[in-house]
């Protein structure tokens, strides 16, 4: 049977994106190998600060040095600059003069998450909690009843700081936002999906044990939580006003499906671009045009602030 005119025209004018595994099946094994490094990157880099730390290690291991504006650089030199430990610029000097243009690759390294409020700790019904506010475009109902880990820095009164990472190690505790049991949630079930869990309900469970010998103390569970934090990090409640604490899923990146063709993990947006960008930068050994790789912060809230793409550090 002859092909119809419509079918022939469709072939001529339309385009179907081919399945890459069919076009170049030899790359399947290469992709799986690349994904190993990517999964490791996801596990180590759950906040923008942790991304910068991991990227800096990768750059220095591959011959990059900190940019010095007073120095002259020759083709092949590799340099980088960190902005406030939350953004990175990396470059490989090309053989062509800068007036011939550069090749820019960019991605952001912040992801949707829960941040602590400046005065976050409180007690209710003999349970201690952290109050949060969400950062970026989160679907709030997705954050209840999943294990969370605590990451960030706390700046102390004396100017020193302590780094926090609790919930990633198998021996660490994890944290949760509770939800109602199905047989207790008739009113909640009438809410829209967007309001199934409201922003003001994203409060993180911390503990239930009271401080010993606390009959004359109000909020003894909160006091017990403060005692634990003080023993761990030598901090007080006031120090949270000078802290940058983020809560993210305490889950490791995993292969998905029988064929392991997908990766599940927190932070694909936008580490799925940031990791290939920095690897491409590292592998640019003798480029014709100078490369510039930009890993920026604050994209999830409009690229504002002094570490976002709209700030002057890029220009």
PDB file of C-alpha atoms in Angstrom:
ATOM      1  CA  UNK A   1       0.000   0.000   0.000  1.00  0.00           C
ATOM      2  CA  UNK A   2       1.381   3.367  -1.028  1.00  0.00           C
ATOM      3  CA  UNK A   3       2.260   5.843   1.693  1.00  0.00           C
ATOM      4  CA  UNK A   4      -0.283   8.632   2.028  1.00  0.00           C
ATOM      5  CA  UNK A   5       0.572  12.208   1.176  1.00  0.00           C
ATOM      6  CA  UNK A   6      -0.055  13.206   4.791  1.00  0.00           C
ATOM      7  CA  UNK A   7       2.306  10.512   6.088  1.00  0.00           C
ATOM      8  CA  UNK A   8       5.046  11.557   3.666  1.00  0.00           C
ATOM      9  CA  UNK A   9       4.640  15.232   4.600  1.00  0.00           C
ATOM     10  CA  UNK A  10       4.745  14.364   8.272  1.00  0.00           C
ATOM     11  CA  UNK A  11       8.083  12.604   7.786  1.00  0.00           C
ATOM     12  CA  UNK A  12       9.422  15.585   5.840  1.00  0.00           C
ATOM     13  CA  UNK A  13       8.320  18.321   8.225  1.00  0.00           C
ATOM     14  CA  UNK A  14       8.229  16.721  11.668  1.00  0.00           C
ATOM     15  CA  UNK A  15      11.038  15.724  13.961  1.00  0.00           C
ATOM     16  CA  UNK A  16      11.036  12.984  16.558  1.00  0.00           C
ATOM     17  CA  UNK A  17      13.683  13.096  19.233  1.00  0.00           C
ATOM     18  CA  UNK A  18      15.507   9.763  19.131  1.00  0.00           C
ATOM     19  CA  UNK A  19      16.043   7.665  22.234  1.00  0.00           C
ATOM     20  CA  UNK A  20      19.709   8.158  23.037  1.00  0.00           C
ATOM     21  CA  UNK A  21      20.066   4.536  24.164  1.00  0.00           C
ATOM     22  CA  UNK A  22      18.959   3.396  20.697  1.00  0.00           C
ATOM     23  CA  UNK A  23      21.165   5.834  18.796  1.00  0.00           C
ATOM     24  CA  UNK A  24      24.341   5.290  20.814  1.00  0.00           C
ATOM     25  CA  UNK A  25      23.888   2.220  23.048  1.00  0.00           C
ATOM     26  CA  UNK A  26      27.627   2.161  23.646  1.00  0.00           C
ATOM     27  CA  UNK A  27      27.209   5.235  25.875  1.00  0.00           C
ATOM     28  CA  UNK A  28      24.889   3.509  28.354  1.00  0.00           C
ATOM     29  CA  UNK A  29      27.816   2.102  30.321  1.00  0.00           C
ATOM     30  CA  UNK A  30      29.599   5.477  30.219  1.00  0.00           C
ATOM     31  CA  UNK A  31      26.484   7.231  31.522  1.00  0.00           C
ATOM     32  CA  UNK A  32      26.155   4.752  34.373  1.00  0.00           C
ATOM     33  CA  UNK A  33      29.784   5.317  35.318  1.00  0.00           C
ATOM     34  CA  UNK A  34      29.320   9.107  35.218  1.00  0.00           C
ATOM     35  CA  UNK A  35      26.238   8.750  37.411  1.00  0.00           C
ATOM     36  CA  UNK A  36      28.354   7.174  40.164  1.00  0.00           C
ATOM     37  CA  UNK A  37      30.244  10.436  40.592  1.00  0.00           C
ATOM     38  CA  UNK A  38      27.014  12.394  40.364  1.00  0.00           C
ATOM     39  CA  UNK A  39      25.338  10.335  43.115  1.00  0.00           C
ATOM     40  CA  UNK A  40      28.368  10.803  45.335  1.00  0.00           C
ATOM     41  CA  UNK A  41      28.166  14.547  44.626  1.00  0.00           C
ATOM     42  CA  UNK A  42      24.473  14.622  45.588  1.00  0.00           C
ATOM     43  CA  UNK A  43      25.183  12.827  48.858  1.00  0.00           C
ATOM     44  CA  UNK A  44      28.025  15.142  49.859  1.00  0.00           C
ATOM     45  CA  UNK A  45      26.510  18.418  48.636  1.00  0.00           C
ATOM     46  CA  UNK A  46      23.043  18.983  50.067  1.00  0.00           C
ATOM     47  CA  UNK A  47      23.447  22.727  50.652  1.00  0.00           C
ATOM     48  CA  UNK A  48      25.071  25.510  48.665  1.00  0.00           C
ATOM     49  CA  UNK A  49      27.908  25.714  51.207  1.00  0.00           C
ATOM     50  CA  UNK A  50      28.554  21.984  50.919  1.00  0.00           C
ATOM     51  CA  UNK A  51      28.533  22.226  47.116  1.00  0.00           C
ATOM     52  CA  UNK A  52      31.187  24.941  47.277  1.00  0.00           C
ATOM     53  CA  UNK A  53      33.318  22.843  49.625  1.00  0.00           C
ATOM     54  CA  UNK A  54      33.060  19.759  47.388  1.00  0.00           C
ATOM     55  CA  UNK A  55      33.658  21.716  44.173  1.00  0.00           C
ATOM     56  CA  UNK A  56      36.674  23.468  45.693  1.00  0.00           C
ATOM     57  CA  UNK A  57      38.171  20.074  46.567  1.00  0.00           C
ATOM     58  CA  UNK A  58      37.583  18.848  43.010  1.00  0.00           C
ATOM     59  CA  UNK A  59      39.136  21.968  41.503  1.00  0.00           C
ATOM     60  CA  UNK A  60      42.229  21.935  43.698  1.00  0.00           C
ATOM     61  CA  UNK A  61      42.724  18.216  43.059  1.00  0.00           C
ATOM     62  CA  UNK A  62      42.788  19.031  39.350  1.00  0.00           C
ATOM     63  CA  UNK A  63      45.335  21.844  39.464  1.00  0.00           C
ATOM     64  CA  UNK A  64      43.185  24.937  39.981  1.00  0.00           C
ATOM     65  CA  UNK A  65      44.561  27.798  42.086  1.00  0.00           C
ATOM     66  CA  UNK A  66      42.803  30.748  43.680  1.00  0.00           C
ATOM     67  CA  UNK A  67      42.510  33.679  41.269  1.00  0.00           C
ATOM     68  CA  UNK A  68      44.933  36.543  41.961  1.00  0.00           C
ATOM     69  CA  UNK A  69      43.994  39.782  40.141  1.00  0.00           C
ATOM     70  CA  UNK A  70      47.627  40.923  40.330  1.00  0.00           C
ATOM     71  CA  UNK A  71      48.944  37.931  38.385  1.00  0.00           C
ATOM     72  CA  UNK A  72      49.107  37.292  34.651  1.00  0.00           C
ATOM     73  CA  UNK A  73      47.885  33.947  33.367  1.00  0.00           C
ATOM     74  CA  UNK A  74      48.859  31.964  30.293  1.00  0.00           C
ATOM     75  CA  UNK A  75      46.847  29.514  28.170  1.00  0.00           C
ATOM     76  CA  UNK A  76      46.041  26.349  30.063  1.00  0.00           C
ATOM     77  CA  UNK A  77      46.169  27.946  33.516  1.00  0.00           C
ATOM     78  CA  UNK A  78      43.253  26.976  35.743  1.00  0.00           C
ATOM     79  CA  UNK A  79      41.895  29.382  38.354  1.00  0.00           C
ATOM     80  CA  UNK A  80      38.889  29.726  40.623  1.00  0.00           C
ATOM     81  CA  UNK A  81      37.289  32.160  43.051  1.00  0.00           C
ATOM     82  CA  UNK A  82      34.824  31.497  45.891  1.00  0.00           C
ATOM     83  CA  UNK A  83      32.229  34.081  46.842  1.00  0.00           C
ATOM     84  CA  UNK A  84      31.270  33.999  50.547  1.00  0.00           C
ATOM     85  CA  UNK A  85      31.454  30.180  50.580  1.00  0.00           C
ATOM     86  CA  UNK A  86      28.175  30.036  48.635  1.00  0.00           C
ATOM     87  CA  UNK A  87      29.157  30.497  44.984  1.00  0.00           C
ATOM     88  CA  UNK A  88      32.103  29.573  42.751  1.00  0.00           C
ATOM     89  CA  UNK A  89      33.689  30.844  39.553  1.00  0.00           C
ATOM     90  CA  UNK A  90      36.144  28.574  37.727  1.00  0.00           C
ATOM     91  CA  UNK A  91      38.080  29.259  34.546  1.00  0.00           C
ATOM     92  CA  UNK A  92      40.616  27.733  32.161  1.00  0.00           C
ATOM     93  CA  UNK A  93      42.607  30.283  30.161  1.00  0.00           C
ATOM     94  CA  UNK A  94      42.313  29.781  26.410  1.00  0.00           C
ATOM     95  CA  UNK A  95      44.773  30.321  23.576  1.00  0.00           C
ATOM     96  CA  UNK A  96      42.673  33.069  21.958  1.00  0.00           C
ATOM     97  CA  UNK A  97      42.696  36.565  23.497  1.00  0.00           C
ATOM     98  CA  UNK A  98      39.785  37.468  25.741  1.00  0.00           C
ATOM     99  CA  UNK A  99      38.608  39.965  23.119  1.00  0.00           C
ATOM    100  CA  UNK A 100      37.610  36.986  20.971  1.00  0.00           C
ATOM    101  CA  UNK A 101      35.047  36.031  23.578  1.00  0.00           C
ATOM    102  CA  UNK A 102      34.759  33.378  26.255  1.00  0.00           C
ATOM    103  CA  UNK A 103      32.665  30.252  26.689  1.00  0.00           C
ATOM    104  CA  UNK A 104      30.345  30.449  29.705  1.00  0.00           C
ATOM    105  CA  UNK A 105      28.624  27.556  31.446  1.00  0.00           C
ATOM    106  CA  UNK A 106      26.392  28.286  34.406  1.00  0.00           C
ATOM    107  CA  UNK A 107      24.161  26.558  36.950  1.00  0.00           C
ATOM    108  CA  UNK A 108      22.797  27.245  40.414  1.00  0.00           C
ATOM    109  CA  UNK A 109      23.654  25.267  43.528  1.00  0.00           C
ATOM    110  CA  UNK A 110      20.820  26.146  45.915  1.00  0.00           C
ATOM    111  CA  UNK A 111      17.756  23.905  46.164  1.00  0.00           C
ATOM    112  CA  UNK A 112      14.290  24.070  47.780  1.00  0.00           C
ATOM    113  CA  UNK A 113      14.574  23.394  51.493  1.00  0.00           C
ATOM    114  CA  UNK A 114      13.418  24.394  54.973  1.00  0.00           C
ATOM    115  CA  UNK A 115      15.325  27.145  56.802  1.00  0.00           C
ATOM    116  CA  UNK A 116      15.167  27.877  60.512  1.00  0.00           C
ATOM    117  CA  UNK A 117      13.664  31.125  61.705  1.00  0.00           C
ATOM    118  CA  UNK A 118      15.924  33.454  63.757  1.00  0.00           C
ATOM    119  CA  UNK A 119      14.259  32.352  67.025  1.00  0.00           C
ATOM    120  CA  UNK A 120      13.187  28.826  66.088  1.00  0.00           C
ATOM    121  CA  UNK A 121      13.083  26.715  69.258  1.00  0.00           C
ATOM    122  CA  UNK A 122       9.827  26.293  71.187  1.00  0.00           C
ATOM    123  CA  UNK A 123       7.890  23.766  73.255  1.00  0.00           C
ATOM    124  CA  UNK A 124       4.270  22.677  72.843  1.00  0.00           C
ATOM    125  CA  UNK A 125       2.446  19.817  74.569  1.00  0.00           C
ATOM    126  CA  UNK A 126       5.737  18.666  76.124  1.00  0.00           C
ATOM    127  CA  UNK A 127       7.447  18.375  72.740  1.00  0.00           C
ATOM    128  CA  UNK A 128      10.261  20.611  71.499  1.00  0.00           C
ATOM    129  CA  UNK A 129      10.190  21.883  67.918  1.00  0.00           C
ATOM    130  CA  UNK A 130      11.991  24.105  65.431  1.00  0.00           C
ATOM    131  CA  UNK A 131       9.930  26.692  63.546  1.00  0.00           C
ATOM    132  CA  UNK A 132      10.848  26.892  59.863  1.00  0.00           C
ATOM    133  CA  UNK A 133      10.122  28.874  56.754  1.00  0.00           C
ATOM    134  CA  UNK A 134      10.384  27.263  53.337  1.00  0.00           C
ATOM    135  CA  UNK A 135      12.950  28.377  50.784  1.00  0.00           C
ATOM    136  CA  UNK A 136      12.152  28.103  47.096  1.00  0.00           C
ATOM    137  CA  UNK A 137       9.172  26.482  45.468  1.00  0.00           C
ATOM    138  CA  UNK A 138       8.489  23.576  47.805  1.00  0.00           C
ATOM    139  CA  UNK A 139       5.399  21.389  47.706  1.00  0.00           C
ATOM    140  CA  UNK A 140       4.750  21.525  51.425  1.00  0.00           C
ATOM    141  CA  UNK A 141       2.904  18.215  51.704  1.00  0.00           C
ATOM    142  CA  UNK A 142       6.010  16.402  50.472  1.00  0.00           C
ATOM    143  CA  UNK A 143       8.012  17.426  53.556  1.00  0.00           C
ATOM    144  CA  UNK A 144       5.886  15.707  56.195  1.00  0.00           C
ATOM    145  CA  UNK A 145       6.786  12.226  57.517  1.00  0.00           C
ATOM    146  CA  UNK A 146      10.103  11.947  55.696  1.00  0.00           C
ATOM    147  CA  UNK A 147      13.456  11.796  57.531  1.00  0.00           C
ATOM    148  CA  UNK A 148      15.225  15.163  57.539  1.00  0.00           C
ATOM    149  CA  UNK A 149      18.839  16.097  58.219  1.00  0.00           C
ATOM    150  CA  UNK A 150      20.181  19.322  59.700  1.00  0.00           C
ATOM    151  CA  UNK A 151      22.926  21.237  57.873  1.00  0.00           C
ATOM    152  CA  UNK A 152      24.500  24.660  58.191  1.00  0.00           C
ATOM    153  CA  UNK A 153      26.640  26.969  60.272  1.00  0.00           C
ATOM    154  CA  UNK A 154      26.193  28.774  63.577  1.00  0.00           C
ATOM    155  CA  UNK A 155      28.218  31.931  64.193  1.00  0.00           C
ATOM    156  CA  UNK A 156      29.025  32.483  67.856  1.00  0.00           C
ATOM    157  CA  UNK A 157      29.276  35.709  69.809  1.00  0.00           C
ATOM    158  CA  UNK A 158      33.088  35.511  69.853  1.00  0.00           C
ATOM    159  CA  UNK A 159      33.235  35.404  66.044  1.00  0.00           C
ATOM    160  CA  UNK A 160      33.949  31.696  65.729  1.00  0.00           C
ATOM    161  CA  UNK A 161      31.546  29.349  63.991  1.00  0.00           C
ATOM    162  CA  UNK A 162      30.526  25.730  64.125  1.00  0.00           C
ATOM    163  CA  UNK A 163      29.427  23.577  61.173  1.00  0.00           C
ATOM    164  CA  UNK A 164      26.356  21.382  61.566  1.00  0.00           C
ATOM    165  CA  UNK A 165      25.662  18.107  59.771  1.00  0.00           C
ATOM    166  CA  UNK A 166      23.285  15.776  61.611  1.00  0.00           C
ATOM    167  CA  UNK A 167      21.223  13.016  60.034  1.00  0.00           C
ATOM    168  CA  UNK A 168      23.401  11.856  57.147  1.00  0.00           C
ATOM    169  CA  UNK A 169      25.465   9.299  59.055  1.00  0.00           C
ATOM    170  CA  UNK A 170      23.731   5.987  59.780  1.00  0.00           C
ATOM    171  CA  UNK A 171      24.323   6.473  63.516  1.00  0.00           C
ATOM    172  CA  UNK A 172      22.870   9.995  63.570  1.00  0.00           C
ATOM    173  CA  UNK A 173      19.326  10.816  64.659  1.00  0.00           C
ATOM    174  CA  UNK A 174      17.010  12.196  61.997  1.00  0.00           C
ATOM    175  CA  UNK A 175      14.210  14.745  62.255  1.00  0.00           C
ATOM    176  CA  UNK A 176      10.557  14.719  61.201  1.00  0.00           C
ATOM    177  CA  UNK A 177       7.550  16.900  60.543  1.00  0.00           C
ATOM    178  CA  UNK A 178       4.517  15.017  61.807  1.00  0.00           C
ATOM    179  CA  UNK A 179       1.193  14.510  60.053  1.00  0.00           C
ATOM    180  CA  UNK A 180      -2.226  13.312  61.212  1.00  0.00           C
ATOM    181  CA  UNK A 181      -3.222   9.663  61.128  1.00  0.00           C
ATOM    182  CA  UNK A 182      -5.801   8.866  58.398  1.00  0.00           C
ATOM    183  CA  UNK A 183      -8.616   8.253  60.902  1.00  0.00           C
ATOM    184  CA  UNK A 184      -7.934  11.612  62.600  1.00  0.00           C
ATOM    185  CA  UNK A 185      -7.657  13.801  59.522  1.00  0.00           C
ATOM    186  CA  UNK A 186     -11.227  14.280  58.279  1.00  0.00           C
ATOM    187  CA  UNK A 187     -10.959  18.075  58.450  1.00  0.00           C
ATOM    188  CA  UNK A 188      -7.492  18.046  56.923  1.00  0.00           C
ATOM    189  CA  UNK A 189      -8.713  15.818  54.091  1.00  0.00           C
ATOM    190  CA  UNK A 190     -11.055  18.604  52.955  1.00  0.00           C
ATOM    191  CA  UNK A 191      -8.134  20.925  52.271  1.00  0.00           C
ATOM    192  CA  UNK A 192      -6.746  21.448  48.790  1.00  0.00           C
ATOM    193  CA  UNK A 193      -3.545  19.602  47.918  1.00  0.00           C
ATOM    194  CA  UNK A 194      -1.617  22.872  48.202  1.00  0.00           C
ATOM    195  CA  UNK A 195      -2.804  23.313  51.798  1.00  0.00           C
ATOM    196  CA  UNK A 196      -2.688  19.676  52.909  1.00  0.00           C
ATOM    197  CA  UNK A 197       0.251  20.770  55.052  1.00  0.00           C
ATOM    198  CA  UNK A 198       0.371  24.541  55.602  1.00  0.00           C
ATOM    199  CA  UNK A 199       3.568  26.562  55.864  1.00  0.00           C
ATOM    200  CA  UNK A 200       3.024  27.290  59.553  1.00  0.00           C
ATOM    201  CA  UNK A 201       2.698  23.540  60.181  1.00  0.00           C
ATOM    202  CA  UNK A 202       6.184  22.738  58.898  1.00  0.00           C
ATOM    203  CA  UNK A 203       7.551  22.481  62.437  1.00  0.00           C
ATOM    204  CA  UNK A 204      10.352  20.011  63.030  1.00  0.00           C
ATOM    205  CA  UNK A 205      10.115  17.519  65.882  1.00  0.00           C
ATOM    206  CA  UNK A 206      13.172  17.564  68.174  1.00  0.00           C
ATOM    207  CA  UNK A 207      12.484  15.756  71.430  1.00  0.00           C
ATOM    208  CA  UNK A 208      10.120  14.738  74.244  1.00  0.00           C
ATOM    209  CA  UNK A 209      12.373  14.208  77.273  1.00  0.00           C
ATOM    210  CA  UNK A 210      12.351  16.834  80.056  1.00  0.00           C
ATOM    211  CA  UNK A 211      15.413  18.212  81.788  1.00  0.00           C
ATOM    212  CA  UNK A 212      16.275  16.291  84.966  1.00  0.00           C
ATOM    213  CA  UNK A 213      15.144  17.842  88.269  1.00  0.00           C
ATOM    214  CA  UNK A 214      13.034  20.473  86.486  1.00  0.00           C
ATOM    215  CA  UNK A 215       9.923  20.700  88.627  1.00  0.00           C
ATOM    216  CA  UNK A 216      10.379  24.456  89.054  1.00  0.00           C
ATOM    217  CA  UNK A 217      11.196  25.142  85.378  1.00  0.00           C
ATOM    218  CA  UNK A 218       8.753  25.894  82.596  1.00  0.00           C
ATOM    219  CA  UNK A 219       9.360  24.299  79.178  1.00  0.00           C
ATOM    220  CA  UNK A 220      11.650  21.625  80.578  1.00  0.00           C
ATOM    221  CA  UNK A 221      11.659  19.686  77.282  1.00  0.00           C
ATOM    222  CA  UNK A 222      12.926  22.767  75.455  1.00  0.00           C
ATOM    223  CA  UNK A 223      15.581  23.147  78.168  1.00  0.00           C
ATOM    224  CA  UNK A 224      16.664  19.532  77.633  1.00  0.00           C
ATOM    225  CA  UNK A 225      17.018  20.189  73.898  1.00  0.00           C
ATOM    226  CA  UNK A 226      19.098  23.295  74.627  1.00  0.00           C
ATOM    227  CA  UNK A 227      21.302  21.300  76.993  1.00  0.00           C
ATOM    228  CA  UNK A 228      21.960  18.694  74.275  1.00  0.00           C
ATOM    229  CA  UNK A 229      22.783  21.393  71.714  1.00  0.00           C
ATOM    230  CA  UNK A 230      25.094  23.131  74.181  1.00  0.00           C
ATOM    231  CA  UNK A 231      26.970  19.896  74.879  1.00  0.00           C
ATOM    232  CA  UNK A 232      27.289  19.139  71.166  1.00  0.00           C
ATOM    233  CA  UNK A 233      28.212  22.583  69.834  1.00  0.00           C
ATOM    234  CA  UNK A 234      28.785  24.901  72.854  1.00  0.00           C
ATOM    235  CA  UNK A 235      25.933  27.177  71.759  1.00  0.00           C
ATOM    236  CA  UNK A 236      22.977  28.884  73.415  1.00  0.00           C
ATOM    237  CA  UNK A 237      19.517  29.774  72.126  1.00  0.00           C
ATOM    238  CA  UNK A 238      20.719  33.264  71.245  1.00  0.00           C
ATOM    239  CA  UNK A 239      23.201  31.828  68.739  1.00  0.00           C
ATOM    240  CA  UNK A 240      20.371  30.784  66.409  1.00  0.00           C
ATOM    241  CA  UNK A 241      19.923  34.463  65.522  1.00  0.00           C
ATOM    242  CA  UNK A 242      23.381  34.268  63.893  1.00  0.00           C
ATOM    243  CA  UNK A 243      22.885  30.877  62.240  1.00  0.00           C
ATOM    244  CA  UNK A 244      22.187  29.591  58.751  1.00  0.00           C
ATOM    245  CA  UNK A 245      20.535  26.227  59.315  1.00  0.00           C
ATOM    246  CA  UNK A 246      18.826  24.211  56.582  1.00  0.00           C
ATOM    247  CA  UNK A 247      16.795  21.012  56.778  1.00  0.00           C
ATOM    248  CA  UNK A 248      16.827  18.685  53.773  1.00  0.00           C
ATOM    249  CA  UNK A 249      15.788  15.062  53.127  1.00  0.00           C
ATOM    250  CA  UNK A 250      18.087  12.624  54.946  1.00  0.00           C
ATOM    251  CA  UNK A 251      18.074  10.233  51.998  1.00  0.00           C
ATOM    252  CA  UNK A 252      20.925   8.933  49.881  1.00  0.00           C
ATOM    253  CA  UNK A 253      20.878   9.047  46.095  1.00  0.00           C
ATOM    254  CA  UNK A 254      19.718   5.706  44.704  1.00  0.00           C
ATOM    255  CA  UNK A 255      19.282   4.010  41.339  1.00  0.00           C
ATOM    256  CA  UNK A 256      15.673   3.650  40.188  1.00  0.00           C
ATOM    257  CA  UNK A 257      14.091   0.772  38.278  1.00  0.00           C
ATOM    258  CA  UNK A 258      15.211  -2.718  37.364  1.00  0.00           C
ATOM    259  CA  UNK A 259      17.447  -1.258  34.665  1.00  0.00           C
ATOM    260  CA  UNK A 260      18.843   1.405  37.054  1.00  0.00           C
ATOM    261  CA  UNK A 261      18.317   4.009  34.345  1.00  0.00           C
ATOM    262  CA  UNK A 262      17.204   6.836  36.647  1.00  0.00           C
ATOM    263  CA  UNK A 263      18.586   8.409  39.812  1.00  0.00           C
ATOM    264  CA  UNK A 264      16.475   9.395  42.813  1.00  0.00           C
ATOM    265  CA  UNK A 265      18.011  11.968  45.112  1.00  0.00           C
ATOM    266  CA  UNK A 266      17.575  15.346  46.751  1.00  0.00           C
ATOM    267  CA  UNK A 267      18.914  18.377  44.904  1.00  0.00           C
ATOM    268  CA  UNK A 268      18.631  17.440  41.212  1.00  0.00           C
ATOM    269  CA  UNK A 269      17.507  21.068  40.794  1.00  0.00           C
ATOM    270  CA  UNK A 270      20.148  22.175  39.902  1.00  0.00           C
ATOM    271  CA  UNK A 271      23.005  19.862  40.742  1.00  0.00           C
ATOM    272  CA  UNK A 272      22.057  17.883  37.644  1.00  0.00           C
ATOM    273  CA  UNK A 273      23.504  20.878  35.765  1.00  0.00           C
ATOM    274  CA  UNK A 274      26.130  21.992  38.287  1.00  0.00           C
ATOM    275  CA  UNK A 275      27.980  18.665  38.406  1.00  0.00           C
ATOM    276  CA  UNK A 276      28.327  18.205  34.611  1.00  0.00           C
ATOM    277  CA  UNK A 277      29.306  21.880  34.337  1.00  0.00           C
ATOM    278  CA  UNK A 278      32.184  21.587  36.782  1.00  0.00           C
ATOM    279  CA  UNK A 279      33.344  18.278  35.275  1.00  0.00           C
ATOM    280  CA  UNK A 280      33.308  19.855  31.795  1.00  0.00           C
ATOM    281  CA  UNK A 281      35.312  22.769  33.186  1.00  0.00           C
ATOM    282  CA  UNK A 282      37.890  20.446  34.735  1.00  0.00           C
ATOM    283  CA  UNK A 283      38.242  18.439  31.518  1.00  0.00           C
ATOM    284  CA  UNK A 284      38.889  21.553  29.420  1.00  0.00           C
ATOM    285  CA  UNK A 285      42.677  21.149  29.221  1.00  0.00           C
ATOM    286  CA  UNK A 286      43.728  23.480  26.389  1.00  0.00           C
ATOM    287  CA  UNK A 287      40.645  25.327  25.131  1.00  0.00           C
ATOM    288  CA  UNK A 288      40.763  27.767  22.250  1.00  0.00           C
ATOM    289  CA  UNK A 289      38.512  30.204  24.086  1.00  0.00           C
ATOM    290  CA  UNK A 290      38.751  30.908  27.803  1.00  0.00           C
ATOM    291  CA  UNK A 291      36.108  29.053  29.777  1.00  0.00           C
ATOM    292  CA  UNK A 292      34.074  30.427  32.667  1.00  0.00           C
ATOM    293  CA  UNK A 293      31.961  28.152  34.830  1.00  0.00           C
ATOM    294  CA  UNK A 294      29.559  29.916  37.192  1.00  0.00           C
ATOM    295  CA  UNK A 295      27.936  28.084  40.096  1.00  0.00           C
ATOM    296  CA  UNK A 296      25.590  30.586  41.712  1.00  0.00           C
ATOM    297  CA  UNK A 297      23.365  30.754  44.776  1.00  0.00           C
ATOM    298  CA  UNK A 298      19.837  32.119  45.346  1.00  0.00           C
ATOM    299  CA  UNK A 299      18.228  31.037  42.040  1.00  0.00           C
ATOM    300  CA  UNK A 300      15.296  29.514  43.900  1.00  0.00           C
ATOM    301  CA  UNK A 301      14.293  32.963  45.183  1.00  0.00           C
ATOM    302  CA  UNK A 302      15.052  35.077  42.121  1.00  0.00           C
ATOM    303  CA  UNK A 303      18.888  35.122  42.056  1.00  0.00           C
ATOM    304  CA  UNK A 304      18.949  38.011  44.543  1.00  0.00           C
ATOM    305  CA  UNK A 305      21.562  38.732  47.199  1.00  0.00           C
ATOM    306  CA  UNK A 306      25.332  39.036  47.091  1.00  0.00           C
ATOM    307  CA  UNK A 307      25.824  35.396  46.071  1.00  0.00           C
ATOM    308  CA  UNK A 308      23.080  35.276  43.437  1.00  0.00           C
ATOM    309  CA  UNK A 309      23.563  35.637  39.710  1.00  0.00           C
ATOM    310  CA  UNK A 310      22.265  39.217  39.774  1.00  0.00           C
ATOM    311  CA  UNK A 311      25.051  40.344  42.112  1.00  0.00           C
ATOM    312  CA  UNK A 312      28.215  42.117  41.012  1.00  0.00           C
ATOM    313  CA  UNK A 313      30.630  39.247  41.689  1.00  0.00           C
ATOM    314  CA  UNK A 314      29.841  37.729  38.288  1.00  0.00           C
ATOM    315  CA  UNK A 315      30.392  40.993  36.413  1.00  0.00           C
TER     316      UNK A 315
END
